[in-house]
Tab-separated table of C-alpha atoms in Angstrom:
chain	number	residue	atom	x	y	z
A	144	MET	CA	-0.507	28.676	32.972
A	145	THR	CA	2.726	26.900	32.160
A	146	ILE	CA	3.077	25.250	28.814
A	147	ALA	CA	5.342	22.199	28.908
A	148	ALA	CA	8.268	22.378	26.519
A	149	LYS	CA	7.773	20.148	23.535
A	150	HIS	CA	10.497	17.805	22.440
A	151	GLN	CA	12.005	18.288	19.021
A	152	ILE	CA	14.269	15.738	17.361
A	153	SER	CA	17.799	17.112	17.040
A	154	TRP	CA	19.832	16.778	13.838
A	155	GLU	CA	22.092	14.313	15.605
A	156	GLU	CA	19.118	12.182	16.663
A	157	LYS	CA	17.773	12.321	13.104
A	158	ASP	CA	21.116	11.157	11.689
A	159	ASN	CA	21.188	8.224	14.110
A	160	LEU	CA	17.578	7.248	13.389
A	161	ALA	CA	18.139	7.515	9.625
A	162	ARG	CA	21.248	5.330	9.820
A	163	ASP	CA	19.413	2.680	11.846
A	164	ALA	CA	16.522	2.786	9.356
A	165	MET	CA	18.869	2.366	6.389
A	166	ILE	CA	20.589	-0.641	7.969
A	167	ALA	CA	17.201	-2.213	8.812
A	168	ALA	CA	16.004	-1.647	5.222
A	169	MET	CA	19.110	-3.429	3.890
A	170	ASP	CA	18.637	-6.295	6.370
A	171	VAL	CA	15.012	-6.799	5.286
A	172	ARG	CA	16.059	-6.864	1.630
A	173	PHE	CA	18.633	-9.551	2.430
A	174	GLU	CA	16.052	-11.495	4.481
A	175	LEU	CA	13.780	-11.456	1.409
A	176	GLY	CA	16.615	-12.729	-0.789
A	177	MET	CA	16.919	-9.425	-2.641
A	178	ASP	CA	19.958	-7.368	-3.516
A	179	LEU	CA	20.391	-3.641	-2.859
A	180	GLU	CA	19.603	-2.653	-6.418
A	181	GLU	CA	16.363	-4.230	-7.585
A	182	PRO	CA	13.013	-2.472	-7.120
A	183	VAL	CA	10.777	-3.935	-4.427
A	184	CYS	CA	7.003	-4.141	-4.094
A	185	ALA	CA	6.152	-3.252	-0.482
A	186	TYR	CA	2.888	-5.238	-0.672
A	187	THR	CA	4.662	-8.396	-1.834
A	188	ALA	CA	7.432	-7.879	0.731
A	189	SER	CA	4.876	-7.497	3.547
A	190	ASN	CA	3.095	-10.633	2.401
A	191	LYS	CA	6.377	-12.579	2.441
A	192	LEU	CA	6.949	-11.380	6.013
A	193	ASP	CA	3.421	-12.596	6.974
A	194	VAL	CA	2.176	-9.034	7.432
A	195	ILE	CA	-1.317	-8.712	5.953
A	196	VAL	CA	-2.017	-5.488	4.049
A	197	ARG	CA	-5.530	-4.122	3.615
A	198	PHE	CA	-6.877	-1.018	1.858
A	199	VAL	CA	-9.665	0.573	3.869
A	200	ASP	CA	-12.252	3.297	3.531
A	201	VAL	CA	-10.881	5.436	6.357
A	202	ASP	CA	-9.578	8.972	5.826
A	203	MET	CA	-5.977	8.689	7.098
A	204	GLU	CA	-2.597	7.631	5.702
A	205	GLY	CA	-2.092	4.259	7.324
A	206	VAL	CA	-1.972	2.288	10.543
A	207	TYR	CA	0.177	-0.603	11.727
A	208	LEU	CA	-1.365	-3.140	14.091
A	209	PRO	CA	1.023	-5.538	15.857
A	210	GLU	CA	-1.926	-7.968	16.030
A	211	GLU	CA	-0.724	-11.580	15.526
A	212	SER	CA	1.881	-11.493	12.725
A	213	GLY	CA	1.105	-7.855	11.940
A	214	ARG	CA	-1.492	-5.958	9.947
A	215	ILE	CA	-1.153	-2.842	7.815
A	216	LEU	CA	-4.223	-0.739	7.034
A	217	ILE	CA	-3.895	1.871	4.274
A	218	SER	CA	-6.432	4.459	3.218
A	219	SER	CA	-7.814	3.650	-0.245
A	220	GLY	CA	-8.439	7.344	-0.802
A	221	ARG	CA	-4.801	8.429	-1.021
A	222	PRO	CA	-2.932	8.708	-4.356
A	223	PHE	CA	-1.683	5.416	-5.803
A	224	SER	CA	2.054	5.860	-5.306
A	225	ARG	CA	1.568	7.385	-1.856
A	226	ARG	CA	-0.242	4.226	-0.735
A	227	HIS	CA	2.776	2.177	-1.761
A	228	PHE	CA	5.118	4.439	0.203
A	229	THR	CA	2.719	4.274	3.186
A	230	CYS	CA	2.862	0.469	3.060
A	231	ALA	CA	6.659	0.607	3.270
A	232	HIS	CA	6.366	3.162	6.116
A	233	GLU	CA	4.018	0.889	8.094
A	234	LEU	CA	6.304	-2.073	7.365
A	235	GLY	CA	9.015	0.015	9.021
A	236	HIS	CA	6.886	0.169	12.180
A	237	HIS	CA	6.582	-3.629	12.003
A	238	ILE	CA	10.340	-4.130	11.610
A	239	PHE	CA	11.116	-1.789	14.528
A	240	GLY	CA	8.378	-3.306	16.714
A	241	HIS	CA	6.533	-0.026	17.156
A	242	GLY	CA	3.096	0.072	18.745
A	243	ALA	CA	1.342	1.834	21.588
A	244	THR	CA	-2.108	2.199	23.054
A	245	LEU	CA	-4.392	4.875	21.665
A	246	ASP	CA	-4.041	6.928	24.841
A	247	GLU	CA	-0.242	6.772	24.674
A	248	ILE	CA	-0.301	7.859	21.030
A	249	ARG	CA	-2.476	10.855	21.877
A	250	ASP	CA	-0.212	11.875	24.756
A	251	GLU	CA	2.940	11.495	22.686
A	252	ALA	CA	1.479	13.475	19.801
A	253	ASN	CA	1.106	16.383	22.182
A	254	ALA	CA	4.642	16.018	23.483
A	255	PHE	CA	6.499	16.323	20.200
A	256	ASN	CA	6.780	19.406	18.098
A	257	PHE	CA	6.810	17.962	14.642
A	258	ARG	CA	6.876	14.222	14.347
A	259	HIS	CA	7.374	11.409	16.780
A	260	PRO	CA	10.835	9.797	16.332
A	261	ASN	CA	9.125	6.503	15.400
A	262	GLU	CA	7.447	8.265	12.483
A	263	PHE	CA	10.766	9.711	11.341
A	264	THR	CA	12.316	6.208	11.539
A	265	ALA	CA	9.441	4.609	9.588
A	266	ASP	CA	9.697	7.286	6.878
A	267	ALA	CA	13.451	6.822	6.583
A	268	PHE	CA	12.982	3.047	6.439
A	269	ALA	CA	10.438	3.402	3.622
A	270	GLY	CA	12.721	5.701	1.634
A	271	HIS	CA	15.764	3.438	1.881
A	272	PHE	CA	13.747	0.220	1.424
A	273	LEU	CA	12.056	1.386	-1.775
A	274	MET	CA	14.911	3.555	-3.094
A	275	PRO	CA	18.252	2.058	-2.021
A	276	VAL	CA	21.173	4.297	-2.820
A	277	VAL	CA	22.978	1.633	-4.874
A	278	GLY	CA	19.853	0.914	-6.908
A	279	ILE	CA	19.144	4.579	-7.600
A	280	ARG	CA	22.705	5.400	-8.641
A	281	ASN	CA	22.949	2.340	-10.906
A	282	ALA	CA	19.593	3.217	-12.472
A	283	VAL	CA	20.917	6.736	-13.172
A	284	VAL	CA	24.156	5.383	-14.697
A	285	ARG	CA	22.270	2.788	-16.786
A	286	ARG	CA	20.336	5.630	-18.401
A	287	SER	CA	23.435	7.862	-18.775
A	288	ILE	CA	21.620	10.648	-16.908
A	289	ASP	CA	23.679	13.693	-15.961
A	290	LEU	CA	22.113	14.614	-12.603
A	291	HIS	CA	22.951	18.296	-13.231
A	292	LYS	CA	20.627	18.143	-16.242
A	293	ILE	CA	18.013	15.662	-15.040
A	294	MET	CA	14.640	16.187	-16.799
A	295	PRO	CA	11.044	15.343	-15.793
A	296	ALA	CA	10.983	12.328	-18.156
A	297	HIS	CA	14.028	10.900	-16.337
A	298	VAL	CA	12.328	11.429	-12.988
A	299	TYR	CA	9.169	9.681	-14.204
A	300	ALA	CA	11.205	6.709	-15.505
A	301	LEU	CA	13.160	6.382	-12.240
A	302	ALA	CA	10.102	6.885	-10.014
A	303	THR	CA	8.190	4.254	-12.018
A	304	GLU	CA	11.059	1.779	-11.708
A	305	PHE	CA	11.156	2.154	-7.910
A	306	GLY	CA	7.370	2.245	-7.442
A	307	VAL	CA	7.214	5.704	-5.903
A	308	GLY	CA	5.662	9.013	-6.856
A	309	TYR	CA	7.402	11.821	-8.726
A	310	ASP	CA	7.501	14.052	-5.619
A	311	ALA	CA	8.679	11.307	-3.252
A	312	PHE	CA	11.486	10.355	-5.643
A	313	LEU	CA	12.709	13.951	-5.913
A	314	THR	CA	12.557	14.435	-2.152
A	315	HIS	CA	14.623	11.278	-1.591
A	316	LEU	CA	17.119	12.290	-4.287
A	317	ALA	CA	17.523	15.808	-2.871
A	318	PHE	CA	17.402	15.304	0.885
A	319	ALA	CA	18.274	11.660	1.669
A	320	LEU	CA	20.848	11.007	-1.078
A	321	LYS	CA	21.737	14.682	-1.738
A	322	ASP	CA	22.273	13.821	-5.430
A	323	ILE	CA	20.417	16.925	-6.635
A	324	THR	CA	20.094	20.362	-5.040
A	325	PRO	CA	16.901	21.578	-3.334
A	326	ASN	CA	16.636	24.181	-6.124
A	327	GLN	CA	16.726	21.465	-8.784
A	328	ARG	CA	14.008	19.638	-6.894
A	329	SER	CA	11.821	22.752	-6.797
A	330	GLU	CA	12.376	23.367	-10.509
A	331	LEU	CA	11.534	19.753	-11.404
A	332	LEU	CA	8.381	19.928	-9.284
A	333	ARG	CA	7.340	23.052	-11.204
A	334	SER	CA	8.060	21.544	-14.631
A	335	ARG	CA	6.036	18.435	-13.887
A	336	LYS	CA	2.794	20.112	-14.955
A	337	ALA	CA	4.165	20.988	-18.405
A	338	PHE	CA	5.313	17.388	-18.847
A	339	ARG	CA	1.924	15.990	-17.840
A	340	SER	CA	0.102	18.318	-20.238
A	341	MET	CA	1.699	16.458	-23.167
A	342	PHE	CA	-0.469	13.418	-22.419
A	343	LYS	CA	-4.174	13.521	-22.944
A	344	SER	CA	-6.405	11.291	-20.914
A	345	GLU	CA	-10.168	11.101	-20.703
A	346	VAL	CA	-9.657	10.673	-16.987
A	347	ALA	CA	-8.701	13.811	-15.105
A	348	GLY	CA	-5.637	13.317	-12.952
A	349	ALA	CA	-4.845	9.853	-14.347
A	350	GLU	CA	-1.383	8.883	-13.139
A	351	ILE	CA	1.451	8.554	-15.636
A	352	VAL	CA	4.082	5.850	-15.466
A	353	LEU	CA	7.028	5.794	-17.829
A	354	VAL	CA	8.614	2.473	-18.720
A	355	ASP	CA	11.812	2.791	-20.734
A	356	SER	CA	14.104	0.174	-22.236
A	357	HIS	CA	16.298	0.296	-19.069
A	358	PHE	CA	13.407	-0.664	-16.768
A	359	ASN	CA	14.849	-3.069	-14.196
A	360	SER	CA	11.776	-4.930	-12.953
A	361	SER	CA	9.652	-7.673	-14.456
A	362	ILE	CA	6.555	-6.368	-12.662
A	363	LEU	CA	4.705	-3.066	-12.927
A	364	ASP	CA	1.811	-2.250	-10.592
A	365	ILE	CA	-0.775	0.278	-11.772
A	366	GLU	CA	-4.465	1.086	-11.469
A	367	VAL	CA	-7.321	1.234	-13.966
A	368	ASN	CA	-7.079	4.412	-16.133
A	369	HIS	CA	-3.357	4.889	-15.511
A	370	LEU	CA	-1.344	5.849	-18.568
A	371	ILE	CA	1.769	3.857	-19.457
A	372	ILE	CA	4.332	5.528	-21.685
A	373	ALA	CA	6.522	2.852	-23.252
A	374	PRO	CA	9.061	2.747	-26.096
A	375	LYS	CA	7.609	2.650	-29.612
A	376	GLY	CA	7.036	-0.960	-30.675
A	377	SER	CA	5.794	-2.052	-27.231
A	378	VAL	CA	2.958	-4.570	-27.411
A	379	SER	CA	0.300	-5.595	-24.887
A	380	GLU	CA	-1.031	-9.147	-25.039
A	381	SER	CA	-4.628	-8.110	-24.333
A	382	ASP	CA	-6.946	-5.115	-24.355
A	383	ILE	CA	-6.719	-4.846	-20.557
A	384	ILE	CA	-3.934	-2.460	-21.585
A	385	LYS	CA	-4.984	-0.716	-24.790
A	386	PRO	CA	-3.038	1.663	-27.068
A	387	ALA	CA	-3.979	5.304	-26.476
A	388	GLY	CA	-1.834	7.280	-28.930
A	389	ASP	CA	1.720	8.495	-29.298
A	390	SER	CA	3.896	11.019	-27.504
A	391	PRO	CA	7.413	12.462	-27.858
A	392	PHE	CA	8.491	9.928	-25.211
A	393	GLY	CA	6.937	6.797	-26.733
A	394	SER	CA	3.647	5.027	-27.262
A	395	VAL	CA	0.883	5.671	-24.762
A	396	PHE	CA	-1.230	2.855	-23.317
A	397	GLN	CA	-4.115	2.983	-20.872
A	398	ALA	CA	-5.255	0.341	-18.366
A	399	THR	CA	-8.929	-0.468	-18.893
A	400	ARG	CA	-9.786	-3.025	-16.217
A	401	ARG	CA	-8.540	-5.068	-13.250
A	402	GLY	CA	-6.277	-7.994	-14.047
A	403	THR	CA	-2.808	-9.060	-15.065
A	404	VAL	CA	-1.342	-8.685	-18.536
A	405	ARG	CA	2.036	-9.188	-20.163
A	406	MET	CA	3.758	-6.582	-22.289
A	407	GLU	CA	6.723	-6.860	-24.621
A	408	ILE	CA	8.942	-3.802	-24.257
A	409	PRO	CA	11.715	-3.241	-26.854
A	410	GLY	CA	15.102	-3.309	-25.132
A	411	MET	CA	13.884	-5.158	-22.030
A	412	SER	CA	15.409	-8.605	-21.680
A	413	GLU	CA	12.279	-10.110	-20.117
A	414	THR	CA	8.535	-9.801	-20.520
A	415	LEU	CA	6.911	-7.172	-18.326
A	416	THR	CA	3.970	-8.322	-16.217
A	417	VAL	CA	1.556	-5.464	-15.555
A	418	ARG	CA	-0.769	-5.879	-12.576
A	419	ILE	CA	-3.819	-3.626	-12.606
A	420	ALA	CA	-5.920	-2.891	-9.530
A	421	PRO	CA	-9.303	-1.136	-9.552
A	422	ASN	CA	-9.304	2.557	-8.697
A	423	ARG	CA	-9.157	3.165	-4.975
A	424	PHE	CA	-9.458	-0.555	-4.306
A	425	ILE	CA	-10.881	-1.526	-0.938
A	426	GLY	CA	-9.789	-4.964	0.194
A	427	LEU	CA	-6.820	-7.163	0.945
A	428	ALA	CA	-3.772	-6.116	-1.082
A	429	LYS	CA	-3.162	-9.681	-2.282
A	430	PHE	CA	-6.521	-9.597	-4.109
A	431	ARG	CA	-6.095	-6.189	-5.743
A	432	HIS	CA	-5.341	-7.378	-9.265
A	433	LEU	CA	-7.385	-10.590	-9.188
A	434	GLU	CA	-9.406	-10.840	-12.388
A	435	ASP	CA	-13.174	-10.737	-12.014
A	436	GLU	CA	-14.871	-14.136	-12.286
A	437	GLU	CA	-17.858	-14.360	-14.634
B	94	MET	CA	-11.487	-20.044	19.046
B	95	ASN	CA	-12.994	-23.554	19.023
B	96	VAL	CA	-15.364	-23.366	16.078
B	97	SER	CA	-17.348	-26.431	17.105
B	98	LYS	CA	-18.381	-24.660	20.332
B	99	ILE	CA	-19.725	-21.573	18.619
B	100	LYS	CA	-23.283	-20.807	19.496
B	101	PHE	CA	-24.736	-19.828	16.182
B	102	ALA	CA	-26.384	-16.478	16.200
B	103	ASP	CA	-29.268	-16.220	13.841
B	104	ARG	CA	-28.399	-16.733	10.210
B	105	GLU	CA	-29.222	-13.184	9.240
B	106	LYS	CA	-26.543	-11.745	11.510
B	107	ILE	CA	-23.961	-14.162	10.145
B	108	ALA	CA	-25.149	-13.389	6.612
B	109	THR	CA	-24.631	-9.663	7.186
B	110	ARG	CA	-21.136	-10.192	8.618
B	111	VAL	CA	-20.096	-12.550	5.791
B	112	ARG	CA	-21.185	-10.033	3.187
B	113	LEU	CA	-19.446	-7.157	4.984
B	114	ALA	CA	-16.256	-9.188	5.409
B	115	ARG	CA	-16.285	-10.170	1.725
B	116	GLU	CA	-16.655	-6.544	0.652
B	117	MET	CA	-13.893	-5.470	3.057
B	118	ALA	CA	-11.659	-8.118	1.455
B	119	GLY	CA	-12.381	-6.799	-2.047
B	120	LEU	CA	-13.790	-10.062	-3.403
B	121	SER	CA	-16.856	-10.839	-5.515
B	122	GLN	CA	-19.200	-13.700	-4.641
B	123	ALA	CA	-17.851	-15.611	-7.655
B	124	GLN	CA	-14.271	-15.197	-6.446
B	125	VAL	CA	-15.213	-16.418	-2.957
B	126	ALA	CA	-16.979	-19.458	-4.458
B	127	LYS	CA	-13.825	-20.314	-6.398
B	128	PHE	CA	-11.549	-19.907	-3.377
B	129	ILE	CA	-13.532	-22.094	-1.001
B	130	GLU	CA	-14.752	-24.434	-3.729
B	131	ILE	CA	-18.507	-24.144	-3.341
B	132	PRO	CA	-21.046	-23.231	-6.045
B	133	ARG	CA	-21.514	-19.507	-6.550
B	134	PRO	CA	-25.285	-19.635	-5.677
B	135	SER	CA	-24.280	-21.064	-2.269
B	136	VAL	CA	-22.378	-17.855	-1.482
B	137	THR	CA	-25.442	-15.817	-2.443
B	138	GLU	CA	-27.595	-18.009	-0.207
B	139	ILE	CA	-25.176	-17.660	2.727
B	140	GLU	CA	-25.206	-13.868	2.350
B	141	SER	CA	-29.009	-13.765	2.234
B	142	GLY	CA	-29.350	-15.993	5.311
B	143	LYS	CA	-31.017	-18.797	3.327
B	144	ARG	CA	-28.295	-21.369	3.863
B	145	ARG	CA	-26.633	-22.602	7.045
B	146	VAL	CA	-22.857	-22.159	7.129
B	147	SER	CA	-20.870	-25.143	8.359
B	148	ALA	CA	-18.137	-24.684	10.956
B	149	ASP	CA	-15.570	-25.677	8.337
B	150	GLU	CA	-16.873	-23.085	5.889
B	151	LEU	CA	-16.820	-20.406	8.584
B	152	THR	CA	-13.174	-21.148	9.301
B	153	GLN	CA	-12.360	-20.998	5.592
B	154	LEU	CA	-14.261	-17.735	5.133
B	155	ALA	CA	-12.611	-16.128	8.162
B	156	LYS	CA	-9.162	-17.075	6.868
B	157	LEU	CA	-9.958	-15.881	3.342
B	158	PHE	CA	-11.284	-12.522	4.538
B	159	ASP	CA	-8.708	-12.152	7.365
B	160	VAL	CA	-11.337	-11.632	10.043
B	161	SER	CA	-11.931	-13.595	13.227
B	162	VAL	CA	-14.486	-16.399	13.351
B	163	GLY	CA	-15.884	-14.819	16.524
B	164	TRP	CA	-16.624	-11.614	14.634
B	165	LEU	CA	-18.249	-13.508	11.744
B	166	VAL	CA	-20.688	-15.225	14.113
B	167	ASP	CA	-21.383	-11.942	15.894
B	168	GLU	CA	-19.711	-12.942	19.164
B	169	ASN	CA	-17.057	-10.206	19.074
B	170	PRO	CA	-18.264	-6.681	19.876
B	171	GLU	CA	-18.983	-4.481	16.874
B	172	SER	CA	-16.174	-2.133	17.837
B	173	VAL	CA	-13.190	-2.069	20.190
B	174	ASP	CA	-12.892	0.277	23.158
B	175	SER	CA	-10.377	2.996	22.337
B	176	SER	CA	-9.120	2.933	25.939
B	177	ASP	CA	-8.531	-0.837	25.891
B	178	PRO	CA	-4.797	-1.227	26.707
B	179	ARG	CA	-4.709	-4.440	24.637
B	180	ILE	CA	-5.270	-2.400	21.471
B	181	GLN	CA	-1.804	-1.509	20.256
B	182	LEU	CA	-1.032	0.293	17.035
B	183	ALA	CA	1.215	2.769	15.272
B	184	ALA	CA	-0.813	5.591	13.798
B	185	ARG	CA	0.721	8.907	12.904
B	186	GLU	CA	-2.374	11.067	12.661
B	187	LEU	CA	-4.707	9.671	15.273
B	188	ASN	CA	-5.308	13.086	16.784
B	189	GLN	CA	-6.318	14.544	13.429
B	190	MET	CA	-8.789	11.812	12.488
B	191	LYS	CA	-12.476	12.695	12.249
B	192	PRO	CA	-14.706	10.862	14.744
B	193	ASP	CA	-16.432	8.917	11.932
B	194	ASP	CA	-13.106	7.699	10.593
B	195	LEU	CA	-11.846	6.711	14.029
B	196	ASP	CA	-15.123	4.841	14.564
B	197	ARG	CA	-14.659	2.944	11.273
B	198	LEU	CA	-11.054	2.148	12.201
B	199	LEU	CA	-12.046	0.746	15.608
B	200	LYS	CA	-14.770	-1.396	13.982
B	201	LEU	CA	-12.226	-2.770	11.528
B	202	ILE	CA	-9.844	-3.604	14.336
B	203	SER	CA	-12.648	-5.491	16.082
B	204	ALA	CA	-13.290	-7.555	12.940
B	205	ILE	CA	-9.610	-8.371	12.485
B	206	LYS	CA	-8.736	-8.987	16.122
B	207	SER	CA	-8.853	-12.568	17.313
B	208	GLY	CA	-11.710	-13.329	19.651
B	209	SER	CA	-9.544	-14.217	22.623
């Protein structure tokens, strides 16, 4: 029996795809009236591009449907920050006009050794869309971080600002931007556990977001039970976000229910709006932080 | 789809689809009532098959839930055929999906897809 040779993307092909993805990510930011520095919410961006995003009870990462103006389906069961990255990934498929029949997808999956080039492109798009190089480097400079000595608290603050997970941020910093070494990345991944252990939560595995005085967004998206670490003196306007103790990195708050609340953060020039979705929300993304009606 | 030409399936089928679509949209009955400006008990009655839904309300509900009117009135099939060449998508792990999950995905696509 002869086994057909499987195609593998070459380094040169990867470089070309990554460059195209980066240019497309910049173009979409400009189309949305954004600069190359500010953090972006992939759900809001999709909505502005008439792409409807829905969280579904299906065990997968996500799917893009070119139906009408475009639909993105994301598994509600994946970790919070991963869902956001998946939305940006699926938006990449929309921007590049990807789409095939189910039979074609199955055939192509068997023809490629690791990932289909479209998947590589969508991943690169998501990385550059959510974490533009200019934005990341300015965020590092604003905080006077020496990248040779970057600590877990810095990574949490930067990942929170750009709406991505700790791991995804480190991977982008090490492999896409090459601003830290792979060894630094591995070390920071290992030291994450020790950092997390400093914060007690009644909810096992509750995600931690760290808002510092350099936070460069007026909106923060979280889920019920998430812990917010904010500078001492931060105040929430309602008990949707309630104080939950102190830590070496600031006051700790916890989100108690779905809704939208404003917070005053010392050092931030504008009020922070915190949008809280239910855990593992199933539904249209635009409704995720709608307050419950009595 | 021309809503005025819809042959209404029995109310119970529509009621079931409206409730399912609302849950898939992540909305409570009270939130739906507020969006389409009808009293909250009317939404409960629609979902229990005790109240007729007007064509205008069906259009509003379909838009709110992002499903097709044809699916709400039970004219679209429950699921799409996975070999249908009109079904286009980008899905990275289709080959790894469990049959139950693929089945749920195809049913969702049927609800979302326009009835043309």
